[in-house]
Amino acid sequence: MLRRILGSGVLGRKVGNAGIWTLIWFGSNSGLRLVSNLILTRILSPEVFGLIALAQVFTGGIVMLSDVGVRASVVRSTRGEDPVFLQTAWSIQIVRGTIVTGLCCLVAWPAAVLYDQPVLFPLVCVLALSALIGGFQSIAIAVADRKLMIKYVTLLRLTSQLVALVVTVFMAWQLQSVWALAIGAVLSTVMTVSLSHVVLPKYTHRFTFEPQALREIVSFGKWILLATFFTFLGGRGQQGIFGALFPLEVIGLLSISTLLASVPNELLKKLLNTILLPSFSEIMRERPEQLPRVLRKVRLFTIVLAFPMFFIVSFVAQPIIDLLYDDRYAGAGIILALMALNMAIPTLSTTYQNLLVAEGRSDLHAFLMFIWAAGTAVGIVLGFTILGLVGSLIGVGLAMSLMFFVNIAIATQRGYATVWLDILSFAIVVGVYLVTLWTLDIPPSYLSADLIHQIFE
């Protein structure tokens, strides 16, 4: 479908092949993650998943805080295949990984004190090794994304994930602790980095900081850095706020629900981020007059593909949880139903945001992520005080809605908004949301800030 939208020429053929391999990656990745989760939840307790979720708030946050957009710079730059530019990008990548690891180790002890969980100190330090190791990943992965050569990157990542899955399950069986998950995460990074230098085309990797390339990457990346910081606050930061409001068992349920609710969202993000950013960048460089037509068709395709998936997951949320997990995780059904609908809302904005990055307007992208992050923090806390856990989830949905309307305003100002389609689609989501809230059998403990602590403590 995307191939027909983007044309039948070279770009269309590349998009077709990239789309097939993206779907293969998504299906295989989601399948392996689900299998891993099903096995591990039978070996490990909900508290373990709550611990790893809290640790990843800090490691994931610092990783995102330091994202200077190396991949996006390679994809969109006119020098994206210049060896000197690539060497500079790789050098920045390594420096970033080293800084991330150091910062994670610095915040590990305060994190353990903040949540009164001493194990967070060594756990965060071990997980931080992934950033240090990941900095040495071959720049060939970014070039492959630029050229829409997804096949070998997909095979590489699937191999790494499969090996990590086997080791993680074995270690969970042996250790019966959170350390199995930490070891698996680090091993996955080691495998990805190693294979990136073996499987992909060879590039000369040496430390280079060419001033012109450095300026280009930093100038573009400073806004990407800010955008990813706000993305962390609105995404991973949710776990941190939830961790301050709810017991570990509830954080574990939220983690499980996020994994399942994100399946449709990850599919859309993978397709759009892998295909649209390079495609939009090429169209804007070579034939910008085609952009409005392509954008309208892509947005319609996105909505028609995404909404049924989110609605189905929400509708069958409780049966999914009951089928896949034991009684300890039964409370995740209500959370999953609302999370799936929350995640339907940002799909309305994703295409516009890809276009902003392709245009080089990473500053506007950063502004949108700030709106989302601030709205999410306020929505969770305010919702919690009014309606407990359910109120917090509704607050997340309201924050996503706010970002959506700001995104429409920006797109309208820039002359490419499909307003009628956007408003109609949003109205459909709101209608389904209200029906879901009306029909869900929500226990009183999920509607009270005090009762949920009494139940789980």
CSV table of N, CA and C in Angstrom, one decimal, residues 61 64-67 222-238 362-377 403:
chain,number,residue,atom,x,y,z
A,61,GLY,N,15.8,7.0,30.5
A,61,GLY,CA,15.7,8.5,30.5
A,61,GLY,C,17.0,9.1,30.1
A,64,MET,N,17.7,8.7,26.4
A,64,MET,CA,16.9,9.6,25.6
A,64,MET,C,17.4,11.1,25.8
A,65,LEU,N,17.8,11.4,27.0
A,65,LEU,CA,18.3,12.7,27.3
A,65,LEU,C,19.5,13.1,26.5
A,66,SER,N,20.3,12.1,26.1
A,66,SER,CA,21.5,12.3,25.4
A,66,SER,C,21.4,12.1,23.9
A,67,ASP,N,20.2,11.8,23.4
A,67,ASP,CA,20.0,11.6,21.9
A,67,ASP,C,20.2,12.8,21.1
A,222,LYS,N,20.4,19.3,18.5
A,222,LYS,CA,20.1,19.9,19.8
A,222,LYS,C,18.6,19.9,20.0
A,223,TRP,N,17.8,20.0,19.0
A,223,TRP,CA,16.4,20.0,19.1
A,223,TRP,C,15.9,18.6,19.3
A,224,ILE,N,16.6,17.6,18.6
A,224,ILE,CA,16.2,16.2,18.8
A,224,ILE,C,16.5,15.8,20.2
A,225,LEU,N,17.6,16.3,20.8
A,225,LEU,CA,18.0,16.1,22.2
A,225,LEU,C,16.9,16.6,23.1
A,226,LEU,N,16.4,17.8,22.8
A,226,LEU,CA,15.3,18.3,23.7
A,226,LEU,C,14.0,17.5,23.5
A,227,ALA,N,13.7,17.2,22.2
A,227,ALA,CA,12.5,16.4,21.9
A,227,ALA,C,12.5,15.0,22.6
A,228,THR,N,13.7,14.4,22.6
A,228,THR,CA,13.8,13.0,23.2
A,228,THR,C,13.7,13.1,24.7
A,229,PHE,N,14.2,14.2,25.3
A,229,PHE,CA,14.1,14.5,26.7
A,229,PHE,C,12.6,14.6,27.1
A,230,PHE,N,11.8,15.3,26.3
A,230,PHE,CA,10.4,15.4,26.6
A,230,PHE,C,9.7,14.1,26.3
A,231,THR,N,10.2,13.4,25.3
A,231,THR,CA,9.6,12.1,25.0
A,231,THR,C,9.7,11.2,26.2
A,232,PHE,N,10.9,11.2,26.8
A,232,PHE,CA,11.2,10.4,28.0
A,232,PHE,C,10.2,10.8,29.1
A,233,LEU,N,10.1,12.1,29.3
A,233,LEU,CA,9.2,12.5,30.4
A,233,LEU,C,7.8,12.1,30.2
A,234,GLY,N,7.3,12.2,28.9
A,234,GLY,CA,6.0,11.8,28.6
A,234,GLY,C,5.8,10.3,28.5
A,235,GLY,N,6.9,9.5,28.2
A,235,GLY,CA,6.8,8.1,28.1
A,235,GLY,C,7.3,7.3,29.3
A,236,ARG,N,8.7,7.2,29.3
A,236,ARG,CA,9.3,6.5,30.4
A,236,ARG,C,9.0,7.2,31.7
A,237,GLY,N,8.9,8.5,31.7
A,237,GLY,CA,8.6,9.3,32.9
A,237,GLY,C,7.3,8.9,33.5
A,238,GLN,N,6.4,8.4,32.7
A,238,GLN,CA,5.1,7.9,33.3
A,238,GLN,C,5.4,6.8,34.4
A,362,SER,N,13.2,20.3,13.7
A,362,SER,CA,13.2,19.5,14.9
A,362,SER,C,12.8,20.4,16.1
A,363,ASP,N,12.9,21.7,16.0
A,363,ASP,CA,12.5,22.6,17.1
A,363,ASP,C,11.0,22.5,17.3
A,364,LEU,N,10.2,22.4,16.3
A,364,LEU,CA,8.7,22.3,16.4
A,364,LEU,C,8.4,20.9,17.0
A,365,HIS,N,9.2,19.9,16.5
A,365,HIS,CA,9.0,18.6,17.1
A,365,HIS,C,9.3,18.6,18.6
A,366,ALA,N,10.3,19.2,19.0
A,366,ALA,CA,10.6,19.3,20.4
A,366,ALA,C,9.5,20.0,21.2
A,367,PHE,N,9.0,21.1,20.6
A,367,PHE,CA,7.9,21.8,21.3
A,367,PHE,C,6.7,20.9,21.5
A,368,LEU,N,6.3,20.1,20.5
A,368,LEU,CA,5.2,19.2,20.6
A,368,LEU,C,5.5,18.1,21.8
A,369,MET,N,6.7,17.6,21.8
A,369,MET,CA,7.0,16.7,22.9
A,369,MET,C,7.0,17.3,24.3
A,370,PHE,N,7.3,18.6,24.3
A,370,PHE,CA,7.2,19.3,25.6
A,370,PHE,C,5.7,19.4,26.0
A,371,ILE,N,4.8,19.7,25.1
A,371,ILE,CA,3.4,19.7,25.4
A,371,ILE,C,2.9,18.4,26.0
A,372,TRP,N,3.4,17.3,25.3
A,372,TRP,CA,2.9,16.0,25.7
A,372,TRP,C,3.5,15.7,27.1
A,373,ALA,N,4.8,15.9,27.3
A,373,ALA,CA,5.4,15.6,28.6
A,373,ALA,C,4.8,16.3,29.8
A,374,ALA,N,4.6,17.7,29.6
A,374,ALA,CA,4.0,18.5,30.7
A,374,ALA,C,2.5,18.0,30.9
A,375,GLY,N,1.8,17.8,29.9
A,375,GLY,CA,0.4,17.4,30.0
A,375,GLY,C,0.3,16.0,30.7
A,376,THR,N,1.2,15.1,30.3
A,376,THR,CA,1.2,13.8,30.9
A,376,THR,C,1.5,13.8,32.4
A,377,ALA,N,2.5,14.6,32.9
A,377,ALA,CA,2.8,14.7,34.3
A,377,ALA,C,1.6,15.2,35.1
A,403,MET,N,-1.7,17.3,22.8
A,403,MET,CA,-0.6,17.3,21.8
A,403,MET,C,-1.1,17.2,20.4
